[in-house]
Short mmCIF file of C-alpha atoms in Angstrom, two decimals:
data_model
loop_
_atom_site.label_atom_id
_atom_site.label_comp_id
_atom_site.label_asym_id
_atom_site.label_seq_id
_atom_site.Cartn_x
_atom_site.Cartn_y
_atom_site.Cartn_z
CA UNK A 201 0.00 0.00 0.00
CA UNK A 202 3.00 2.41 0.63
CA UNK A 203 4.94 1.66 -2.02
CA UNK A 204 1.70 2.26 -4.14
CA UNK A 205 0.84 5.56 -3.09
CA UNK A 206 4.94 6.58 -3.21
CA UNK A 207 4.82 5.91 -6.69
CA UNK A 208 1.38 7.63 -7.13
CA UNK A 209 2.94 11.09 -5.52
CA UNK A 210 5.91 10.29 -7.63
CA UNK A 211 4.30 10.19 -11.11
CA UNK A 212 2.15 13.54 -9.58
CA UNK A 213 5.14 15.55 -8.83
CA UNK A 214 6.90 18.06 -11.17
CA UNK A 215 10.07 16.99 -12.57
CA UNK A 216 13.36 17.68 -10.54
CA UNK A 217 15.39 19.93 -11.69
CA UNK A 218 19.32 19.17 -11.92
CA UNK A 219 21.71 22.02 -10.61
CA UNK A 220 23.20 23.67 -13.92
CA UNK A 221 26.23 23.82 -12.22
CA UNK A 222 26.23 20.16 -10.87
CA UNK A 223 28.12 17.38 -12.30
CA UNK A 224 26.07 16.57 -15.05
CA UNK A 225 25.73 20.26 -16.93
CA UNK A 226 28.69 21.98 -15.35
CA UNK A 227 30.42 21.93 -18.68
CA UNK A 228 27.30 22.50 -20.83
CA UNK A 229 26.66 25.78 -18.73
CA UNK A 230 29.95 27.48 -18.25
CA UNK A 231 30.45 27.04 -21.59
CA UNK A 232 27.58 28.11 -23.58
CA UNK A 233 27.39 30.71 -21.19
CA UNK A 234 30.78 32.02 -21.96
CA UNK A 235 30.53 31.82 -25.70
CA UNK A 236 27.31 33.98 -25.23
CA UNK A 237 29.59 36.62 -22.90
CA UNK A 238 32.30 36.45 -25.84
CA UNK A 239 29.68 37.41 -28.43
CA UNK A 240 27.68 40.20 -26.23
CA UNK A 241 31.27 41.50 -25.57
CA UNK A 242 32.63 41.55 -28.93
CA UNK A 243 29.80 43.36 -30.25
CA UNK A 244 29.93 45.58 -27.55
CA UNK A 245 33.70 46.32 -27.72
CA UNK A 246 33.73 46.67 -31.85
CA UNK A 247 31.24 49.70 -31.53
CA UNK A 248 33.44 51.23 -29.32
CA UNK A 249 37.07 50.83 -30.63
CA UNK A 250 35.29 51.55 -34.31
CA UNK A 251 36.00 55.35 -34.94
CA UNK A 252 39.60 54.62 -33.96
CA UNK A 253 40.05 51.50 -36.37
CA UNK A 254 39.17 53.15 -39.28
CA UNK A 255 41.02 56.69 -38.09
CA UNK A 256 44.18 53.65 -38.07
CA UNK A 257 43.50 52.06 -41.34
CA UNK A 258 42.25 55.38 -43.04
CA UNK A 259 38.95 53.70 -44.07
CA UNK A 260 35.76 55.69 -42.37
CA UNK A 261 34.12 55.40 -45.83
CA UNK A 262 34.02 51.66 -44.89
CA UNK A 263 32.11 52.57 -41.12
CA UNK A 264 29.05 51.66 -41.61
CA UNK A 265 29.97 48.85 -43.70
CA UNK A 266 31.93 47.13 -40.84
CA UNK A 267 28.72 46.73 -38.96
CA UNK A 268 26.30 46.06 -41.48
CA UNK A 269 28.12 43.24 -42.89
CA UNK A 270 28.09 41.32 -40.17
CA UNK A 271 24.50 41.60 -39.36
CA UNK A 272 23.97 40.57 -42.73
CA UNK A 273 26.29 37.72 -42.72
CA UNK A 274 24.48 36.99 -39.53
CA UNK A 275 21.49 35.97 -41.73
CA UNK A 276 23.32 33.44 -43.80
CA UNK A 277 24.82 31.84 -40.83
CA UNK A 278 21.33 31.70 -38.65
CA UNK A 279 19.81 29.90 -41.92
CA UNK A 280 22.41 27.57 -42.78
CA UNK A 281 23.23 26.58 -38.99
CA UNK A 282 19.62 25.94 -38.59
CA UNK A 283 19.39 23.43 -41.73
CA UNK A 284 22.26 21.84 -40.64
CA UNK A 285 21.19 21.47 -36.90
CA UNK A 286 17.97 19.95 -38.13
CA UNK A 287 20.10 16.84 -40.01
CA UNK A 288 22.84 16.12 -37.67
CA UNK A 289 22.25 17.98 -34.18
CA UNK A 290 24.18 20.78 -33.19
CA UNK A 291 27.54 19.33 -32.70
CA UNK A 292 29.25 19.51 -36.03
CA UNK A 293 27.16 23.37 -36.47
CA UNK A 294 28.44 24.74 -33.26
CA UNK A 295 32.08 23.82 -34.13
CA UNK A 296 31.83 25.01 -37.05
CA UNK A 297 30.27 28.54 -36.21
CA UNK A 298 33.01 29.34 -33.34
CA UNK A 299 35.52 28.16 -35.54
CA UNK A 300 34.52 30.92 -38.31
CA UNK A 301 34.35 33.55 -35.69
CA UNK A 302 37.65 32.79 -34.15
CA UNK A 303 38.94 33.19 -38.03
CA UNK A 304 36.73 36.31 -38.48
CA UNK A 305 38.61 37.58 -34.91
CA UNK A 306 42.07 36.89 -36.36
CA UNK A 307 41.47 38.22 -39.69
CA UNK A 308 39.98 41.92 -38.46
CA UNK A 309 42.83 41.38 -35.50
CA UNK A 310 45.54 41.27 -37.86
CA UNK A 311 43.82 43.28 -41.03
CA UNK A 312 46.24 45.24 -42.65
CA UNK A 313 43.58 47.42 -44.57
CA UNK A 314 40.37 47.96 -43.89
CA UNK A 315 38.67 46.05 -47.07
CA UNK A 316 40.70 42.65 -45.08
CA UNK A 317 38.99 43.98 -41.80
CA UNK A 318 35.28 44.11 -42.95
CA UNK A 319 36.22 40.66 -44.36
CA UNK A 320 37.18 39.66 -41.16
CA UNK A 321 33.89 41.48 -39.92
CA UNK A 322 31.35 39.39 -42.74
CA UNK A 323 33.30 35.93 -41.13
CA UNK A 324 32.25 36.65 -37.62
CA UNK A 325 29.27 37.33 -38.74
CA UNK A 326 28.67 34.13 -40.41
CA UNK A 327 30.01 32.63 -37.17
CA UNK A 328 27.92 34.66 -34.55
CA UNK A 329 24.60 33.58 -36.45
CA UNK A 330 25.39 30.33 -36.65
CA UNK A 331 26.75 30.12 -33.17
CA UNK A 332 23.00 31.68 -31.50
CA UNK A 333 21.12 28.93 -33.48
CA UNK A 334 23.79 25.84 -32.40
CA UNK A 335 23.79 26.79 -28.88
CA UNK A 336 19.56 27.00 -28.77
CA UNK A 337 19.71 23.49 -30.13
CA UNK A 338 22.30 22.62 -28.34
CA UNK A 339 20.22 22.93 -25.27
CA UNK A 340 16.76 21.14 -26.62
CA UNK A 341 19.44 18.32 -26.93
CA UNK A 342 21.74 18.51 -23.45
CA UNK A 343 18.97 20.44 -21.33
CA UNK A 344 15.69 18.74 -20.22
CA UNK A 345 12.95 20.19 -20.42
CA UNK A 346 12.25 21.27 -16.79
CA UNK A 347 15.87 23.13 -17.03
CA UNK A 348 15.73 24.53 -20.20
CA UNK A 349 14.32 28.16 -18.60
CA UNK A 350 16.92 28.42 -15.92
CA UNK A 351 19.47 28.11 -18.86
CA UNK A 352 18.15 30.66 -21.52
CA UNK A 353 17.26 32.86 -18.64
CA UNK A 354 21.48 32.77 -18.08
CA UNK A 355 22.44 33.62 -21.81
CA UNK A 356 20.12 36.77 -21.47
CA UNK A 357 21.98 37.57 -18.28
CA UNK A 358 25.64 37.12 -19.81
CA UNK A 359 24.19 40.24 -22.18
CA UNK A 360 24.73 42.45 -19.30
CA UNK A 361 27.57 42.26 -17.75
CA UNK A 362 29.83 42.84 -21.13
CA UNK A 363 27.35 46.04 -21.39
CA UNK A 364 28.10 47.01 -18.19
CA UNK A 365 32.73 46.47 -18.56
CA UNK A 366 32.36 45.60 -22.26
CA UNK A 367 32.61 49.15 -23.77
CA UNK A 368 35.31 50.62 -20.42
CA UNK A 369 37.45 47.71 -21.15
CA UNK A 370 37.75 47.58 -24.76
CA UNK A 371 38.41 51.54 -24.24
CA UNK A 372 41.53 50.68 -22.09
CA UNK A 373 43.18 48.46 -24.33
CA UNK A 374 42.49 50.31 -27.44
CA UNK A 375 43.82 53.29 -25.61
CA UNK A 376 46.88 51.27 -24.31
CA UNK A 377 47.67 48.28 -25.70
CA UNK A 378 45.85 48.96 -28.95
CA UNK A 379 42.72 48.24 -31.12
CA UNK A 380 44.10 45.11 -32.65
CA UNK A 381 43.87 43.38 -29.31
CA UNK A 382 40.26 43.84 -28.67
CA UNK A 383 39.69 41.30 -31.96
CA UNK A 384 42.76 39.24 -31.26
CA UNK A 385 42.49 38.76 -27.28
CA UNK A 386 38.96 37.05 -27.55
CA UNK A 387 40.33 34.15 -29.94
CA UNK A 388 42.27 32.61 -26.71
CA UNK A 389 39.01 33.26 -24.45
CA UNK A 390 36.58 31.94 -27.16
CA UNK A 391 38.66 28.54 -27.38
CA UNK A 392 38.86 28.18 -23.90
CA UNK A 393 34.67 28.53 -23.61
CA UNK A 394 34.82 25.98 -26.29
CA UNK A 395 37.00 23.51 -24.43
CA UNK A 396 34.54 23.47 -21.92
CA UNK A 397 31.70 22.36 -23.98
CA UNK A 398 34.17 19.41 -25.28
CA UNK A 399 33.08 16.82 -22.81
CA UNK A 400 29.47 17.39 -23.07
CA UNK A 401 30.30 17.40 -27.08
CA UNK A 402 31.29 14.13 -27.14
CA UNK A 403 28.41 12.95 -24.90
CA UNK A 404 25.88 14.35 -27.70
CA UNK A 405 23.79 12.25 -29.28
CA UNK A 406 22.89 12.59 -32.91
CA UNK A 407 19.12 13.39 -34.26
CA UNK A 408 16.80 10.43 -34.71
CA UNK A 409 17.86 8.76 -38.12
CA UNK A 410 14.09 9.23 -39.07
CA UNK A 411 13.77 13.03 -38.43
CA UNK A 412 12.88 14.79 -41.44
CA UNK A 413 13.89 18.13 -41.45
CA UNK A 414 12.10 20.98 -43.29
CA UNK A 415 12.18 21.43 -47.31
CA UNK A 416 12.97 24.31 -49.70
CA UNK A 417 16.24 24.66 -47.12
CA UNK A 418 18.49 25.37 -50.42
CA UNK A 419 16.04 27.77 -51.29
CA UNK A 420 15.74 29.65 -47.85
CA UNK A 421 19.83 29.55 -47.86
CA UNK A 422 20.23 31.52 -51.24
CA UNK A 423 17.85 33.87 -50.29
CA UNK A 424 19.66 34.75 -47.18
CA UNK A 425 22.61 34.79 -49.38
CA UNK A 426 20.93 37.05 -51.61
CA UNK A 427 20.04 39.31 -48.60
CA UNK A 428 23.38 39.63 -47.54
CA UNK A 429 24.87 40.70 -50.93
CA UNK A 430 22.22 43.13 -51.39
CA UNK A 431 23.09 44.82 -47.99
CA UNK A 432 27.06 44.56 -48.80
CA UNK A 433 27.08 46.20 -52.06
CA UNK A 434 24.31 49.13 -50.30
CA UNK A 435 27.33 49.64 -48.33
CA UNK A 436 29.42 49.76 -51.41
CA UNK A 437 27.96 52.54 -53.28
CA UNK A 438 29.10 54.92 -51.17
CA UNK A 439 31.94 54.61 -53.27
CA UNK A 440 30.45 55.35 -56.47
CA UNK A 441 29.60 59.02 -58.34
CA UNK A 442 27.17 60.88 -56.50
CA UNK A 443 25.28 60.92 -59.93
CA UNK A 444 24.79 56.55 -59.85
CA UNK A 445 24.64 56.63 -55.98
CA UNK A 446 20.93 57.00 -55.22
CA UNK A 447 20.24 54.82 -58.02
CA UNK A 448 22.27 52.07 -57.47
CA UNK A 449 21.62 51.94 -53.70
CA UNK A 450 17.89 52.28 -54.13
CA UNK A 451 18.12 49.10 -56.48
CA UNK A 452 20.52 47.45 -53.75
CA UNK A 453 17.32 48.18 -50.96
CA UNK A 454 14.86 46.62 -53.22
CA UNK A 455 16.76 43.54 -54.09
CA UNK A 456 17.25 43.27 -49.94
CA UNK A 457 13.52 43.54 -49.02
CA UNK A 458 12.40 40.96 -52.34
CA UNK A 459 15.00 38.20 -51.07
CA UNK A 460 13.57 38.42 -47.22
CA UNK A 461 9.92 38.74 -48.37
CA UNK A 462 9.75 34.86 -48.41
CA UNK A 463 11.67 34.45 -45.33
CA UNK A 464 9.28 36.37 -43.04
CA UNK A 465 5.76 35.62 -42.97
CA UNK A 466 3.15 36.70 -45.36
CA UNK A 467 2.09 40.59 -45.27
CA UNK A 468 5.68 41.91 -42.90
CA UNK A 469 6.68 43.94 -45.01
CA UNK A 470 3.30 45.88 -45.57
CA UNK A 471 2.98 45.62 -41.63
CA UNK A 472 -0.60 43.99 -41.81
CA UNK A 473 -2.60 43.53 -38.54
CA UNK A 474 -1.50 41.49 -36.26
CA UNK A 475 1.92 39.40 -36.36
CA UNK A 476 3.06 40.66 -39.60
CA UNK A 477 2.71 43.83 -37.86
CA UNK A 478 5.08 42.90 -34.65
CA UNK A 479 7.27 40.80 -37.08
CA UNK A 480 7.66 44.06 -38.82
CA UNK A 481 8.00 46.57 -35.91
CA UNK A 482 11.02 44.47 -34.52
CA UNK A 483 12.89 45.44 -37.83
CA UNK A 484 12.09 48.88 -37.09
CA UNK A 485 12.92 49.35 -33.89
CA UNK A 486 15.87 47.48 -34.44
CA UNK A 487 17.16 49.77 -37.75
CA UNK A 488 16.67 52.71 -35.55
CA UNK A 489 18.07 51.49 -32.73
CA UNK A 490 21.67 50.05 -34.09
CA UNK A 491 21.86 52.83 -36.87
CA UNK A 492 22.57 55.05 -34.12
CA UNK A 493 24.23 53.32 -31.77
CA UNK A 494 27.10 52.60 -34.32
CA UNK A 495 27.74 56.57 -34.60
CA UNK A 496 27.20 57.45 -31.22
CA UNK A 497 30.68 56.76 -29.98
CA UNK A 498 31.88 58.01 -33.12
CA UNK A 499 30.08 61.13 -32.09
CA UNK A 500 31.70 61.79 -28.74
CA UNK A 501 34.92 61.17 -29.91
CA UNK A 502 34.90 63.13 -33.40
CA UNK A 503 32.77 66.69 -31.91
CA UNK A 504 33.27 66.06 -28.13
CA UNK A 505 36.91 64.76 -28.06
CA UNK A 506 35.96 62.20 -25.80
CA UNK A 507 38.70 59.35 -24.81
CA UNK A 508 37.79 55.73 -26.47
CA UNK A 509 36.82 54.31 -23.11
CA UNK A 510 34.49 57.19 -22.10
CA UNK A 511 32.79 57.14 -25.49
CA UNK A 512 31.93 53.51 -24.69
CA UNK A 513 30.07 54.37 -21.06
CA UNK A 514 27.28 55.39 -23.38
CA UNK A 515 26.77 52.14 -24.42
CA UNK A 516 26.63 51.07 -21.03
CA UNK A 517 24.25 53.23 -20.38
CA UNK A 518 22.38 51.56 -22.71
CA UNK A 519 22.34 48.23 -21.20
CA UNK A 520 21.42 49.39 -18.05
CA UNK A 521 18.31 51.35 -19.43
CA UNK A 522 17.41 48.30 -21.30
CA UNK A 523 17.70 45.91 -18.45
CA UNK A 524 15.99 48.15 -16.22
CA UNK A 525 12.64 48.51 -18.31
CA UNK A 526 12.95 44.68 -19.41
CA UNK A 527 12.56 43.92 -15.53
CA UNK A 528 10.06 46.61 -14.70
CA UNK A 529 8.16 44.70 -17.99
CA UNK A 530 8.38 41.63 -16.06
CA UNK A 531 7.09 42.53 -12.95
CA UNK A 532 4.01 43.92 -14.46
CA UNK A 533 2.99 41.04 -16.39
CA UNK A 534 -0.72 41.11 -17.88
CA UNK A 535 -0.78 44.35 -15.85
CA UNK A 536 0.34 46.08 -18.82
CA UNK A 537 -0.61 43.87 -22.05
CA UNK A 538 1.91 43.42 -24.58
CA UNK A 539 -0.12 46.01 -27.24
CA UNK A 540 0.36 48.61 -24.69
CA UNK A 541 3.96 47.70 -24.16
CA UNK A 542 4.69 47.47 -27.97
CA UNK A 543 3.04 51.23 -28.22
CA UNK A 544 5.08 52.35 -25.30
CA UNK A 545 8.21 50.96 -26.37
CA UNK A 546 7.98 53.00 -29.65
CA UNK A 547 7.04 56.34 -27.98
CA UNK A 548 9.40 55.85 -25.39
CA UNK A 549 12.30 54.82 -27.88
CA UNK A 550 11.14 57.95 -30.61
CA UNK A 551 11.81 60.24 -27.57
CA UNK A 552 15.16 59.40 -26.56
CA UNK A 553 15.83 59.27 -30.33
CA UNK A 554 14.98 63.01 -30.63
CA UNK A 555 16.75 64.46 -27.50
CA UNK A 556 20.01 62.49 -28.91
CA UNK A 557 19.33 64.16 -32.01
CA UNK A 558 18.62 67.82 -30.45
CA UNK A 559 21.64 67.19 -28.74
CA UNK A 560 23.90 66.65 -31.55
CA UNK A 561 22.07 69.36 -33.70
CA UNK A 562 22.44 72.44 -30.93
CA UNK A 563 25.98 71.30 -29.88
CA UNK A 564 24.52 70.64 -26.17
CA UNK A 565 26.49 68.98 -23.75
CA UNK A 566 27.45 65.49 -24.53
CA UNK A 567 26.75 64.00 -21.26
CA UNK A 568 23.15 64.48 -22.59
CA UNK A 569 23.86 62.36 -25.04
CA UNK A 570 24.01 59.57 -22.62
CA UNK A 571 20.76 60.66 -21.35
CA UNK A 572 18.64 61.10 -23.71
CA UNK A 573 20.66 57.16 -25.10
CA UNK A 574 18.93 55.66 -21.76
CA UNK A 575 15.65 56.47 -22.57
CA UNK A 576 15.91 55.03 -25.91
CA UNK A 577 17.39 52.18 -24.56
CA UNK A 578 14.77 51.73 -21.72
CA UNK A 579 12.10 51.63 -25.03
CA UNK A 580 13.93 48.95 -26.23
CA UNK A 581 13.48 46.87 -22.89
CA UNK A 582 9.90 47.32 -22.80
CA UNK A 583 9.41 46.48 -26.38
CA UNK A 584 11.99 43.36 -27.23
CA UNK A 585 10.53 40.56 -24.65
CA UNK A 586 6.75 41.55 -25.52
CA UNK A 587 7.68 41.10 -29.26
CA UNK A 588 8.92 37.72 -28.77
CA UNK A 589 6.16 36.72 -26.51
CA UNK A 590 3.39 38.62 -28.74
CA UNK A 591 4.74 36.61 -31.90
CA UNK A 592 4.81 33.51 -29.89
CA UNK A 593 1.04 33.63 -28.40
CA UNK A 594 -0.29 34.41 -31.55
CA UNK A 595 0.91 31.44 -33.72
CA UNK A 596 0.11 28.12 -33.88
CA UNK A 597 2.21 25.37 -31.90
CA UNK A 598 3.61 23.47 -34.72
CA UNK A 599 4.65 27.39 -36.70
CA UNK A 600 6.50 28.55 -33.57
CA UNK A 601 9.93 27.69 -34.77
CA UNK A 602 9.40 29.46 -37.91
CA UNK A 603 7.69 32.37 -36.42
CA UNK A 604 10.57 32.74 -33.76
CA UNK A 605 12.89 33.01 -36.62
CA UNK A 606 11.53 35.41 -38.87
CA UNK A 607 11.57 37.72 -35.84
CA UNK A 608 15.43 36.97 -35.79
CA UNK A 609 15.55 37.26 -39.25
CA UNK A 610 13.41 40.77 -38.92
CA UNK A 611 15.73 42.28 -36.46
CA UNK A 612 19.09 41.48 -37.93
CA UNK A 613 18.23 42.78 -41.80
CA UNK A 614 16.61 46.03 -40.28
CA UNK A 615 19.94 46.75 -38.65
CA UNK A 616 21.82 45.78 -41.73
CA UNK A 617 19.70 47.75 -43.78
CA UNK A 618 19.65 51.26 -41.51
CA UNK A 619 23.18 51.17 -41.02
CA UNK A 620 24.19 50.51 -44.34
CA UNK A 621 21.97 53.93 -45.45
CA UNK A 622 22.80 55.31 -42.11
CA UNK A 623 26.70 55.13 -43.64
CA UNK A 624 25.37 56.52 -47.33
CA UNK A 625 23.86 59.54 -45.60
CA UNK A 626 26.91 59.95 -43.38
CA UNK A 627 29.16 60.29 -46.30
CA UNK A 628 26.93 62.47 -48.47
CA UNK A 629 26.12 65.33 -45.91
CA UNK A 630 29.73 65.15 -44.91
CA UNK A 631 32.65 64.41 -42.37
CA UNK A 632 33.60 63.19 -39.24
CA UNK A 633 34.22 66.59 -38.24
CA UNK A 634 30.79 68.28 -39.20
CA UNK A 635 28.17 67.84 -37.26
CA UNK A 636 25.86 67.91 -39.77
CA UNK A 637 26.48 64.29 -40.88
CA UNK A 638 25.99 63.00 -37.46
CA UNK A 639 22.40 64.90 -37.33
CA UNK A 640 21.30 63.42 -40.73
CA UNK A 641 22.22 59.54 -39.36
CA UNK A 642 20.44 60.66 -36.09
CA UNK A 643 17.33 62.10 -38.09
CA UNK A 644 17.32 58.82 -40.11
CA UNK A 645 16.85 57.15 -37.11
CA UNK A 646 14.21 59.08 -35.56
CA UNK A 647 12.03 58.75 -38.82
CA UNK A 648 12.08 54.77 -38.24
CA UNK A 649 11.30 55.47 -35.07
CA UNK A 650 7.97 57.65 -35.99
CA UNK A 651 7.07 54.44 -38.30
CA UNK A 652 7.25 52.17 -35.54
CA UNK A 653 5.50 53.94 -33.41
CA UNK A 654 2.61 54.00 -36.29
CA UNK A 655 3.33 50.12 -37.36
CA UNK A 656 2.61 49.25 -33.08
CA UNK A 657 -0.81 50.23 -33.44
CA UNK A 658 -1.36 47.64 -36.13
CA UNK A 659 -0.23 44.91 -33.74
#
């Protein structure tokens, strides 16, 4: 009779859940954790040792083209990891993917020019994409099920602490030991996190033999290829006559937004009602976001003669702002429903878009640059979880995968995109040293902005 009823409040009971840092995921967690670090601090640490690279390697007509190539090659390496994954696990995918950023690392480390350094830039970008997609398959196939929260919730938290020393540290070495070492120091770090995982590699176990993955995957892979091209040679006209240059990089736009149009669901790009709509506000709010981002370091230090490591603090700023309002999100829960947030988010991200701008355009103080960059940021936090969680209660079960990565998909070519025109408008107003041509990027920005804030009300 006992040994009945045991079993009974055994079968009842919710699954235990195994210490991530126990014996049996200790290696898992450390490190996919630290691979996640390495990425949120590399992309942290490149937007603030930028402005001095390409001062070094005389190449600021190649700015903007540093960052949106790697967003784009992002693409590429989210779809083709995620094909992969879905034949042979995410073993082979995962080695692969830190093996092209370490290469991407080395190659921008050791660039010579700065053509070799955005090539460097496009590799790690194929490798970061990749690497996101390996390590979220990675653990559906270490994690179970009852642990698989804890673990995600830890590779949102490694985003914050590389916000928060990221930009100070990759300041200090620029300013001491040298730019080069903020690409070339991670290499060593990012093999260690690997060497971690090794055990737990080993210890994988392949997909079922009779899993059969999605079709049209060659046909999803050249259009990301087709996306990234398209946002690569926008970057390229710059170099062009100013008589071809609107021409060329209006064609270069179009050709972008055709090749994602099948990779995001139906209706995204015209924002129609409902998840279109949110699919198609994250690219918004992303473009405006990371368009000025990139320059605003490059802003303090060109027209405020700010050192490298205090031109970074306003991207830690940032992260605090964005952490803060993501928690204060969380705490209200259905207290504030995810239209309002999405509506919010875009007001609250237009206005810290303008006082940045106002600030720039009047000359004011550039501490308030930081300000008015934490309010932006703080939009950001409200708006990013309810996106993913909008998308997510609004699709079926079986569409969920696909749904999650169109918003992905959504976020990273808006950014490509917006920087890569961001950098055309830069160039044709004018220099580093006028102001002007930080105002137009800003202004750029806060028109996405003002058609987010339109596109939330569709949601």
């Amino acid at each position: 009779m006992s040994t009945s009823t045991g079993a009974g409040d055994r079968a009842g009971a919710r699954p235990a859940r195994t210490p991530l840092l126990g014996p049996r995921y200790r290696g898992a967690t450390t490190g996919a954790v630290a691979l996640v670090f390495l990425a949120a601090f590399e992309a942290l640490a490149v937007a603030t040792v930028m402005p001095a690279v390409t001062r070094d390697l005389d190449g600021r007509a190649w700015f903007s083209v540093a960052f949106s190539a790697t967003l784009a090659a992002s693409v590429v390496g989210m779809v083709a990891v995620g094909l992969w994954s879905d034949r042979r696990g995410a073993v082979r995918p995962l080695l692969t993917s830190v093996a092209l950023f370490a290469v991407g690392l080395l190659a921008a480390g050791l660039a010579p020019t700065m053509g070799l350094l955005v090539v460097g830039r496009f590799l790690q970008g194929l490798g970061l994409g990749g690497l996101v997609v390996a390590l979220y398959v990675l653990v559906a196939q270490v994690f179970d099920p009852v642990d698989r929260p804890r673990i995600l919730g830890l590779f949102a938290a490694a985003w914050v602490l590389p916000g928060l020393v990221g930009p100070f540290l990759a300041g200090v070495v620029a300013d001491t030991l040298g730019w080069r070492w903020v690409f070339l120091g991670v290499v060593a770090i990012a093999a260690a996190a690997l060497a971690l995982l090794v055990p737990t590699l080993r210890a994988v176990e392949p997909p079922e033999a009779g899993a059969a993955p999605r079709g049209g995957g060659v046909r999803r892979l050249a259009l990301a290829a087709a996306v990234a091209t398209a946002v690569v040679a926008l970057n390229l006209t710059g170099a062009l006559p100013a008589a071809a240059r609107a021409g060329v990089a209006a064609v270069a736009v179009a050709l972008a937004l055709v090749a994602v149009r099948p990779l995001l669901p139906r209706g995204t790009l015209r924002a129609g009602r409902g998840v279109p709509a949110v699919i198609a506000q994250r690219g918004l709010v992303g473009g405006t976001f990371f368009a000025a981002e990139a320059y605003l370091p490059f802003l303090l230090q060109e027209q405020y003669a700010a050192a490298t490591w205090v031109s970074g603090l306003v991207l830690t700023v940032a992260t605090l702002g964005w952490a803060g309002a993501s928690h204060v999100q969380g705490r209200l829960g259905d207290r504030l429903p995810d239209e309002a947030a999405l509506r919010l988010g875009a007001l609250v991200l237009g206005a810290g878009i303008v006082a940045v701008l106002l600030v720039a355009a009047l000359g004011l103080p550039g501490v308030l640059v930081g300000a008015g960059w934490l309010v932006a940021a703080a939009g950001m936090g409200l708006m990013y979880p309810r996106i993913t969680s909008t998308v997510l209660a609004r699709t079926a079960v079986h569409e969920r995968g696909t749904a999650s990565s169109a918003v992905t998909i959504s976020d990273s070519v808006g950014a490509a995109v917006a920087v890569a025109v961001a950098g055309l408008l830069f160039t044709a107003v004018g220099t580093a040293a006028d102001r002007s041509a930080f105002v137009a990027v800003l202004g750029l920005s806060a028109g996405l902005a003002a058609l987010a804030v339109v596109v939330s009300r569709r949601a």
